[in-house]
Coordinates of C-alpha atoms in Angstrom, one line a residue:
X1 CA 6.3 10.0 -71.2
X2 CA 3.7 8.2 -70.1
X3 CA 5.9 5.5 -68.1
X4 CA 7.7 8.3 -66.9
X5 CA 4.1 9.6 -65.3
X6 CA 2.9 5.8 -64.2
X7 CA 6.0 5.6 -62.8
X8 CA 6.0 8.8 -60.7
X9 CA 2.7 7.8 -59.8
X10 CA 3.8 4.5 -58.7
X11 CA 6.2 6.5 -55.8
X12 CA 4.1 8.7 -54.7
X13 CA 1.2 6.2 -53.7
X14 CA 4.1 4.5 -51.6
X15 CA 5.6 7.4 -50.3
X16 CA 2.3 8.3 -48.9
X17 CA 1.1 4.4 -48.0
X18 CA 4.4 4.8 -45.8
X19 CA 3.3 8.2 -44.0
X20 CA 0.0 6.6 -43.5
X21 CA 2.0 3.5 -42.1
X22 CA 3.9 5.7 -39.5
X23 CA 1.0 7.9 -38.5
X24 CA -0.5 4.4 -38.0
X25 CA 1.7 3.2 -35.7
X26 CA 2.3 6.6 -33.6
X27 CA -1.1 6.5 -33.0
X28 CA -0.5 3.2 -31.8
X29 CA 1.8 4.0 -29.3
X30 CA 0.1 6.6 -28.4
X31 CA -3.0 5.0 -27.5
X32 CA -1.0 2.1 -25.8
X33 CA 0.4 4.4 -23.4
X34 CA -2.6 6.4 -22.4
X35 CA -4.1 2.7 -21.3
X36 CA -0.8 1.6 -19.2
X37 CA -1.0 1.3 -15.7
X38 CA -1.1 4.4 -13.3
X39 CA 1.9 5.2 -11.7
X40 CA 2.1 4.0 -7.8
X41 CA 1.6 6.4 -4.9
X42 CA 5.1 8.2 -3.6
X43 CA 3.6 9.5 -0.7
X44 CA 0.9 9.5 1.9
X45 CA -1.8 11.2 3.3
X46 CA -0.6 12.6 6.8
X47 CA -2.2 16.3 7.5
X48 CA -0.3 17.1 10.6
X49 CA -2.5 16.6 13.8
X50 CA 0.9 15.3 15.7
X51 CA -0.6 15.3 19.3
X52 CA -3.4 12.9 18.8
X53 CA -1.0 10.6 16.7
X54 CA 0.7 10.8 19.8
X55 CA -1.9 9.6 22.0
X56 CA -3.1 6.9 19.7
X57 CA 0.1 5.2 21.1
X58 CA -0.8 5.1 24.0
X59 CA -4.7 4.3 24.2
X60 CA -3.9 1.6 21.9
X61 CA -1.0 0.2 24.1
X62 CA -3.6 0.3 26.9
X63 CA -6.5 -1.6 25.0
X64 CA -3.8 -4.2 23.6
X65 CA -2.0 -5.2 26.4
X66 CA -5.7 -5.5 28.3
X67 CA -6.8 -7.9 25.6
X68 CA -4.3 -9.9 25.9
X69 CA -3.0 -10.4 29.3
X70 CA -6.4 -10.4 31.2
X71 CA -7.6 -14.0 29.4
X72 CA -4.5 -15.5 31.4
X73 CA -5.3 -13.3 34.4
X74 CA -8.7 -14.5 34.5
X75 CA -7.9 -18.7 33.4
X76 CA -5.9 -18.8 36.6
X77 CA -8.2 -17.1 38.8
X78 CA -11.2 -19.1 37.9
X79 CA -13.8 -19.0 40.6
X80 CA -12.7 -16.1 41.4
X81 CA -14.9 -13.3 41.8
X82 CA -16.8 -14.4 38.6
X83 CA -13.6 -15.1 36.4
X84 CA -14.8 -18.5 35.3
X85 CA -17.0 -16.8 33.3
X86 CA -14.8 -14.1 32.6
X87 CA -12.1 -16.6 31.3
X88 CA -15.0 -18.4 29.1
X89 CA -16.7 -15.3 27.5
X90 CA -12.9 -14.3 26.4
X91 CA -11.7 -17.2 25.1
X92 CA -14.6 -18.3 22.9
X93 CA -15.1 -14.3 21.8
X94 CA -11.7 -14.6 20.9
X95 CA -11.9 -17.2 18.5
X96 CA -14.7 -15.8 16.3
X97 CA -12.3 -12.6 16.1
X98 CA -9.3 -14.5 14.6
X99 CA -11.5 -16.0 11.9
X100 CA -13.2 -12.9 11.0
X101 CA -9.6 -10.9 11.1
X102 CA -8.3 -14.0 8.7
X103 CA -11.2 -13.5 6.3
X104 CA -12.2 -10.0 6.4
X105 CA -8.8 -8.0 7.9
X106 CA -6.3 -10.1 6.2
X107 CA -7.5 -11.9 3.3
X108 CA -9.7 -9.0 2.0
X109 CA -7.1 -6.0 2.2
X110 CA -4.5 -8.9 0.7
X111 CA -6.7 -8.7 -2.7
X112 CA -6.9 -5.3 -2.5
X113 CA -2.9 -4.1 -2.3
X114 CA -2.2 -7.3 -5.0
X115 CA -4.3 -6.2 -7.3
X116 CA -4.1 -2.6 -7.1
X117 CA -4.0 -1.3 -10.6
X118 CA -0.3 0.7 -10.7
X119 CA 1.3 -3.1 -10.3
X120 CA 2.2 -4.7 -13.2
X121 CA 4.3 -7.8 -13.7
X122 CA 3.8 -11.6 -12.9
X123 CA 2.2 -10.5 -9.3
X124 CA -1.4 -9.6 -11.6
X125 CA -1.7 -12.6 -13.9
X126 CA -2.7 -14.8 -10.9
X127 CA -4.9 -14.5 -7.7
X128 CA -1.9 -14.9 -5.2
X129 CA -3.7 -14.0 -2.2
X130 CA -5.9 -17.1 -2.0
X131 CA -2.7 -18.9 -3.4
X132 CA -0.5 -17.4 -0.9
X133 CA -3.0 -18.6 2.2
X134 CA -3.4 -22.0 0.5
X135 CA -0.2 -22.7 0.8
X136 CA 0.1 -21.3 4.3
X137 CA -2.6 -23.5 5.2
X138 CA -0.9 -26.6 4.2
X139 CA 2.3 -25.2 5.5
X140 CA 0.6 -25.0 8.9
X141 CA -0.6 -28.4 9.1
X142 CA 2.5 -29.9 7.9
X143 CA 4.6 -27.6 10.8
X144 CA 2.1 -29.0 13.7
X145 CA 2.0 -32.8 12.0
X146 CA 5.9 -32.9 12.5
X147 CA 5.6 -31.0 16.0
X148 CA 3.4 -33.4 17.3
X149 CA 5.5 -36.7 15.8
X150 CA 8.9 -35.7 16.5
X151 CA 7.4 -34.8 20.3
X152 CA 5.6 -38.2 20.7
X153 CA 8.6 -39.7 19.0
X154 CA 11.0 -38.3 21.6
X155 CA 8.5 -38.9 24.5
X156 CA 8.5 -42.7 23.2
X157 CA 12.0 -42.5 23.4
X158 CA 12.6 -40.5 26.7
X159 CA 9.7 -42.3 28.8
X160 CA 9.2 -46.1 27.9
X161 CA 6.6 -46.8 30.1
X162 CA 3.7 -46.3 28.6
X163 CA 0.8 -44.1 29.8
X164 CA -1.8 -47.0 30.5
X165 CA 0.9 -47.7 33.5
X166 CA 0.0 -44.7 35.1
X167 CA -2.7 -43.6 36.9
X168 CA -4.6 -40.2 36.1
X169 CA -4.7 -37.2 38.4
X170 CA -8.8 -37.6 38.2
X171 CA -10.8 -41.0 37.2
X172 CA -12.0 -41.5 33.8
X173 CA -15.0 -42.2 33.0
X174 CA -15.6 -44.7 30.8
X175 CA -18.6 -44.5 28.1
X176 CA -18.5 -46.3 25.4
X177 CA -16.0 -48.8 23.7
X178 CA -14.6 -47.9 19.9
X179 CA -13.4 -51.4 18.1
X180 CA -11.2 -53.0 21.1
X181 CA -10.3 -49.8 22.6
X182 CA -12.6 -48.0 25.7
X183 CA -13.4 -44.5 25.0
X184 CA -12.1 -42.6 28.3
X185 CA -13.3 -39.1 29.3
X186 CA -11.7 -36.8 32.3
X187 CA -14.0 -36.0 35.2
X188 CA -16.7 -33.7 35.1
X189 CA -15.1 -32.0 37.7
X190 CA -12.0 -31.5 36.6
X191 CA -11.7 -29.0 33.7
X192 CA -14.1 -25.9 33.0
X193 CA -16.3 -26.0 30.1
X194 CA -14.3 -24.6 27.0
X195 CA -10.9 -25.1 29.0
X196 CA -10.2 -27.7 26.6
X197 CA -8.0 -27.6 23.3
X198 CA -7.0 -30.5 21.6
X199 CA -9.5 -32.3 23.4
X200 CA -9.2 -35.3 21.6
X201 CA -5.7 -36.2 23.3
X202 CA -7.3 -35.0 27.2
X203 CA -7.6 -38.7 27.8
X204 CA -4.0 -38.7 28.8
X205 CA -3.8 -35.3 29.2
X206 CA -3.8 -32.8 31.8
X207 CA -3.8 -28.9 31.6
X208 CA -4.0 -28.0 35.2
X209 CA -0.4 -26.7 36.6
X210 CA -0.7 -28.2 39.7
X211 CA 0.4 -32.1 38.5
X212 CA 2.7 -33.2 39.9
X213 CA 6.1 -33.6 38.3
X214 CA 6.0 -37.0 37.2
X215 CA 2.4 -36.5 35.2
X216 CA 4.7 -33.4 33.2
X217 CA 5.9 -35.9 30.6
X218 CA 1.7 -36.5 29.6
X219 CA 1.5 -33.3 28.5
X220 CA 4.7 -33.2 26.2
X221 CA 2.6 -33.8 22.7
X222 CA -0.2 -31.4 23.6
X223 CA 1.9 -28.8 25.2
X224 CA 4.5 -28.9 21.9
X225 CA 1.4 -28.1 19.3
X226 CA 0.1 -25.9 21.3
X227 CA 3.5 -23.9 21.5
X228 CA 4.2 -24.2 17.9
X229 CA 0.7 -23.0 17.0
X230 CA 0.7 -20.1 19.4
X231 CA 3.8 -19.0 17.8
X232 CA 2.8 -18.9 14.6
X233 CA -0.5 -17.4 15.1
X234 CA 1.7 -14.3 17.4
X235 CA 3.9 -14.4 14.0
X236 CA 0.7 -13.7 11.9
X237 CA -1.3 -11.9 14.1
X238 CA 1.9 -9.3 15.0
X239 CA 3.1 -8.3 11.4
X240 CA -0.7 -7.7 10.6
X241 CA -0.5 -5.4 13.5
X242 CA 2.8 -3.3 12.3
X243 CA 1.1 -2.6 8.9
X244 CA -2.2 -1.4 10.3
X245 CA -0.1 0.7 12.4
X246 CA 2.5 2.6 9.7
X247 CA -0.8 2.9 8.3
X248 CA -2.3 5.3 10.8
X249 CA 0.2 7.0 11.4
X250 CA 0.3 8.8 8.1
X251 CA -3.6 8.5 7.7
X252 CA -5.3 11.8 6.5
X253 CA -8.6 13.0 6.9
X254 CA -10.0 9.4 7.4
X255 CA -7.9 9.4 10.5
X256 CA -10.4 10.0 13.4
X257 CA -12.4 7.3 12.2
X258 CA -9.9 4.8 11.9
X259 CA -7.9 5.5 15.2
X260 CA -11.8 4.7 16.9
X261 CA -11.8 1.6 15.3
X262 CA -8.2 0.2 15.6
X263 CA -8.7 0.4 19.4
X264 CA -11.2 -1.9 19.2
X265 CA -9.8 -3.8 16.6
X266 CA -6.0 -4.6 18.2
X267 CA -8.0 -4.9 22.0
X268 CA -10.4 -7.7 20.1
X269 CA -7.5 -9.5 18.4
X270 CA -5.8 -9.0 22.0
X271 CA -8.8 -11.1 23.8
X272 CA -8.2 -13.6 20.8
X273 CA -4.7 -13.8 21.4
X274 CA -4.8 -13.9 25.3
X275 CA -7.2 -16.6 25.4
X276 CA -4.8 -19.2 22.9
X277 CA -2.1 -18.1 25.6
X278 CA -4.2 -18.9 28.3
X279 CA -5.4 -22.4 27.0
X280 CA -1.6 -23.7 27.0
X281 CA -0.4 -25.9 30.1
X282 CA 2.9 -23.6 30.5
X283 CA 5.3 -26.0 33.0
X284 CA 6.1 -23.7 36.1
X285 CA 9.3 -22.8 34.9
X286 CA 7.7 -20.9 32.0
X287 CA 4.7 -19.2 33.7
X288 CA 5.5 -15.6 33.3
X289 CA 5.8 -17.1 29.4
X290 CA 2.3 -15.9 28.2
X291 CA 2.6 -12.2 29.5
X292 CA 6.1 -11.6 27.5
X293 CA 3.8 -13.2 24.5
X294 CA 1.3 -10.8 25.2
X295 CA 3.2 -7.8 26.0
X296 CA 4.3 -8.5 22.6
X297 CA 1.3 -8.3 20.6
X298 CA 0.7 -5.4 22.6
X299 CA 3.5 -3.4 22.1
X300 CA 3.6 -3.9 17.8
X301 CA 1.0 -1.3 17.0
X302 CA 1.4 1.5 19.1
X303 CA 5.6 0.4 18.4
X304 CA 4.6 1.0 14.6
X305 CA 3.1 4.2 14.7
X306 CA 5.6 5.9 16.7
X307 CA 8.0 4.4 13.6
X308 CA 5.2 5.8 11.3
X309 CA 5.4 9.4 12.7
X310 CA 9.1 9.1 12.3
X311 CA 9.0 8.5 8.4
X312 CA 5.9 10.0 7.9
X313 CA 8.1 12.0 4.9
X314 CA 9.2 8.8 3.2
X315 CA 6.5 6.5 4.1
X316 CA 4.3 5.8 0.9
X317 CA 1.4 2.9 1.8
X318 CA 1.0 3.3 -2.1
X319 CA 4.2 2.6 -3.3
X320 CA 4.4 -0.6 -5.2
X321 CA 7.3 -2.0 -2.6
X322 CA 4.8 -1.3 -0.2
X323 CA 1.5 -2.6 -1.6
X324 CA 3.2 -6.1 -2.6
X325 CA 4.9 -6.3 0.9
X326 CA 2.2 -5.5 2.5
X327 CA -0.3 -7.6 0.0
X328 CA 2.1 -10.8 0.9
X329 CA 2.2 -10.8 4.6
X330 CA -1.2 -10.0 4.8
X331 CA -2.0 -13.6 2.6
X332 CA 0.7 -15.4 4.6
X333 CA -1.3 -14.3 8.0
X334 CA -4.6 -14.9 6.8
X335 CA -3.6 -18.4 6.0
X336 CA -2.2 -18.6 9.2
X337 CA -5.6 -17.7 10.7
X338 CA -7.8 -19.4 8.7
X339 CA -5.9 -22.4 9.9
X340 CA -6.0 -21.8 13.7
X341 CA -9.5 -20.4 13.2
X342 CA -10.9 -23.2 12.2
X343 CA -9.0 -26.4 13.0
X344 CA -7.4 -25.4 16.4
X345 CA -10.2 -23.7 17.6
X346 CA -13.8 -24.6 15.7
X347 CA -12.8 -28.1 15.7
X348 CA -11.2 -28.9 18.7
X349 CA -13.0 -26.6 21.1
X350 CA -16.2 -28.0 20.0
X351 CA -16.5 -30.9 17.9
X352 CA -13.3 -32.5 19.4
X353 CA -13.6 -31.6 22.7
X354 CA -14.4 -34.3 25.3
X355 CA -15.5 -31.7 27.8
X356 CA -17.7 -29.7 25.4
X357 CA -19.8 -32.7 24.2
X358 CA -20.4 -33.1 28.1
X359 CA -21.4 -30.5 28.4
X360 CA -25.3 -28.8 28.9
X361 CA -27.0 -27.5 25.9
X362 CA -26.9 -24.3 27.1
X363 CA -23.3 -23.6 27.8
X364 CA -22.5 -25.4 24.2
X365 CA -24.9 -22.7 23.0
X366 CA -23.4 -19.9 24.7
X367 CA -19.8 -20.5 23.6
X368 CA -21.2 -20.5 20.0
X369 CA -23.4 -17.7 20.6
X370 CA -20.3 -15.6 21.7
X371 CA -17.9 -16.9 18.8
X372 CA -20.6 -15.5 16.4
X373 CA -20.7 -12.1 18.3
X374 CA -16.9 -11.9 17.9
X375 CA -16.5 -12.7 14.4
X376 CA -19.6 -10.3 13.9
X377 CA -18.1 -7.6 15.8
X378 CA -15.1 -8.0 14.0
X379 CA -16.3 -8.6 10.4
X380 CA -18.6 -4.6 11.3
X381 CA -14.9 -2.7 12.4
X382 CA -13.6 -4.4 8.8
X383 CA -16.0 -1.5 7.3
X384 CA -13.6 0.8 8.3
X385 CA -10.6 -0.6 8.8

């Protein structure tokens, strides 16, 4: 009897180590899934309000195609009325806008959607929106290295004189000497201060449309950067654009504030855009070029939210297809921007740029005074947009 009893007490301490095993374990689960992620957004904000939607279309249309038409308006109507300034104050406003919209409108709202907590998956175990515009960056340079060889390589080919056998459409000036080689600059006279990019190469370059046709082929390795650059910025710069604009369409109550700021904020990145387009020796042919360009930046937004208002039922910024997509292009662009921000313009408009470092204190100073008011300007609107 008494193994009989050990026995039975022998079961019943595992029969009941094995309930407390289970409750254990449901516990468990439990616990795990009241800590998963949240579930994603499946819809949106939008509270109705159709008519000013509406209008945002159109005020925005207005302020984009503005900022980014009048910079080549005013570059070739210089002296005109005051629009050598005009032309200056845009361009180099312009520039601190792209890299505050690369750091603080791209790169910052890139973080945000990537790491939103409802995503889960490979896309939160790494920070892929500095990784994402690291490799952009690189990208970049490696697209404008082999613009700029295969164009010289073809020019080499295409031209065989070379350009010491020609003469210049205005007379260097010749200041110093570098190993065997003369350092040439263009005259004073011929180029306005800031109307310079890629300064380094002016020596045998000139901007000015009015050369004659056989100067054209000078240009060919400037002209081809430039173009590939503008492209890519417009390609960065334009698919930010459509996202801020799905993104007002279907805004709720935060809606007045943020239609305020996106005008300034798309006719700021217009000015930025316009002045690149304006910097660019477009051949004759091709001089209507830079207001398609800009017409296109100009149409994306207010082009967005009219799609916006159309799915404004199915449209979820919050969905995870959306925040990734989003979170993606948004990286891509600000590496884009960081790129052109400060290599293609920093650089090269100051530090690069023969007609800058001739330039008086004072007008140096001004063109950096106004790139710090536009990425200042810029970096404010990113506290509400």
């Amino acid at each position: 009897m008494v193994g009989g009893a050990i026995g039975e007490a022998i079961h019943l301490s595992a029969r009941q180590a094995t309930s407390i095993a289970s409750l254990a374990a449901t516990n468990t689960v439990v616990v795990s899934a009241s800590t998963s992620a949240p579930a994603c957004s499946s819809g949106n904000d939008f509270d109705g309000r159709v008519g000013i939607r509406v209008s945002a279309i159109f005020v925005i249309l207005i302020g984009s195609l503005f900022g980014s038409v009048y910079p080549v308006f005013a570059q070739r109507n210089q002296g005109v009325n005051g629009r050598h300034w005009a032309f200056f104050i845009c361009k180099f406003f312009g520039s601190g806008v792209i890299v505050a919209t690369a750091f603080i409108h791209l790169l910052a709202p890139a973080n945000d959607a990537l790491k939103d907590p409802c995503l889960t998956g490979p896309i939160t175990d790494y920070d892929w929106p500095e990784g994402i515009a690291l490799m952009t960056v690189f990208l970049m340079f490696f697209v404008e290295l082999m613009a700029m060889r295969f164009a010289t390589f073809s020019h080499d080919h295409s031209h065989p004189h070379s350009h010491d056998d020609e003469q210049p459409a205005s007379s260097p000036i010749t200041v110093g000497r570098q190993g065997s080689h003369s350092v040439h600059l263009a005259s004073p006279t011929s180029h306005t201060p800031g109307d310079d990019h890629l300064g380094h190469s002016r020596e045998h370059t000139d901007n000015d449309s009015t050369n004659p046709p056989d100067h054209e082929p000078r240009v060919v390795e400037d002209y081809s950067a430039q173009l590939t650059a503008i492209f890519i910025l417009e390609f960065g710069v334009i698919f930010h654009s459509v996202f801020i604009g799905l993104t007002l369409a279907v805004a709720g109550e935060e809606f007045n504030t943020l239609y305020v700021v996106l005008v300034f904020h798309q006719t700021f990145e217009g000015l930025a855009i316009g002045s690149r387009l304006a910097t660019i020796p477009w051949p004759k042919t091709k001089r209507w070029t830079p207001y398609v360009l800009g017409a296109a930046y100009g149409v994306s937004t207010p082009s967005a939210i009219a799609v916006g208002l159309g799915v404004r039922t199915t449209w979820a910024p919050g969905s995870q297809v959306a925040l990734i997509t989003n979170g993606v292009f948004d990286s891509v662009s600000a590496g884009i921007l960081i790129y052109t921000g400060l290599v293609e313009l920093m650089a090269h408009e100051f530090m690069f740029s023969a007609t800058m470092r001739r330039a008086k204190l004072r007008v140096m100073l001004s063109a950096f005074g106004l790139m710090c008011l536009g990425a200042g300007l810029m970096a404010l609107l990113g506290k509400w947009a």
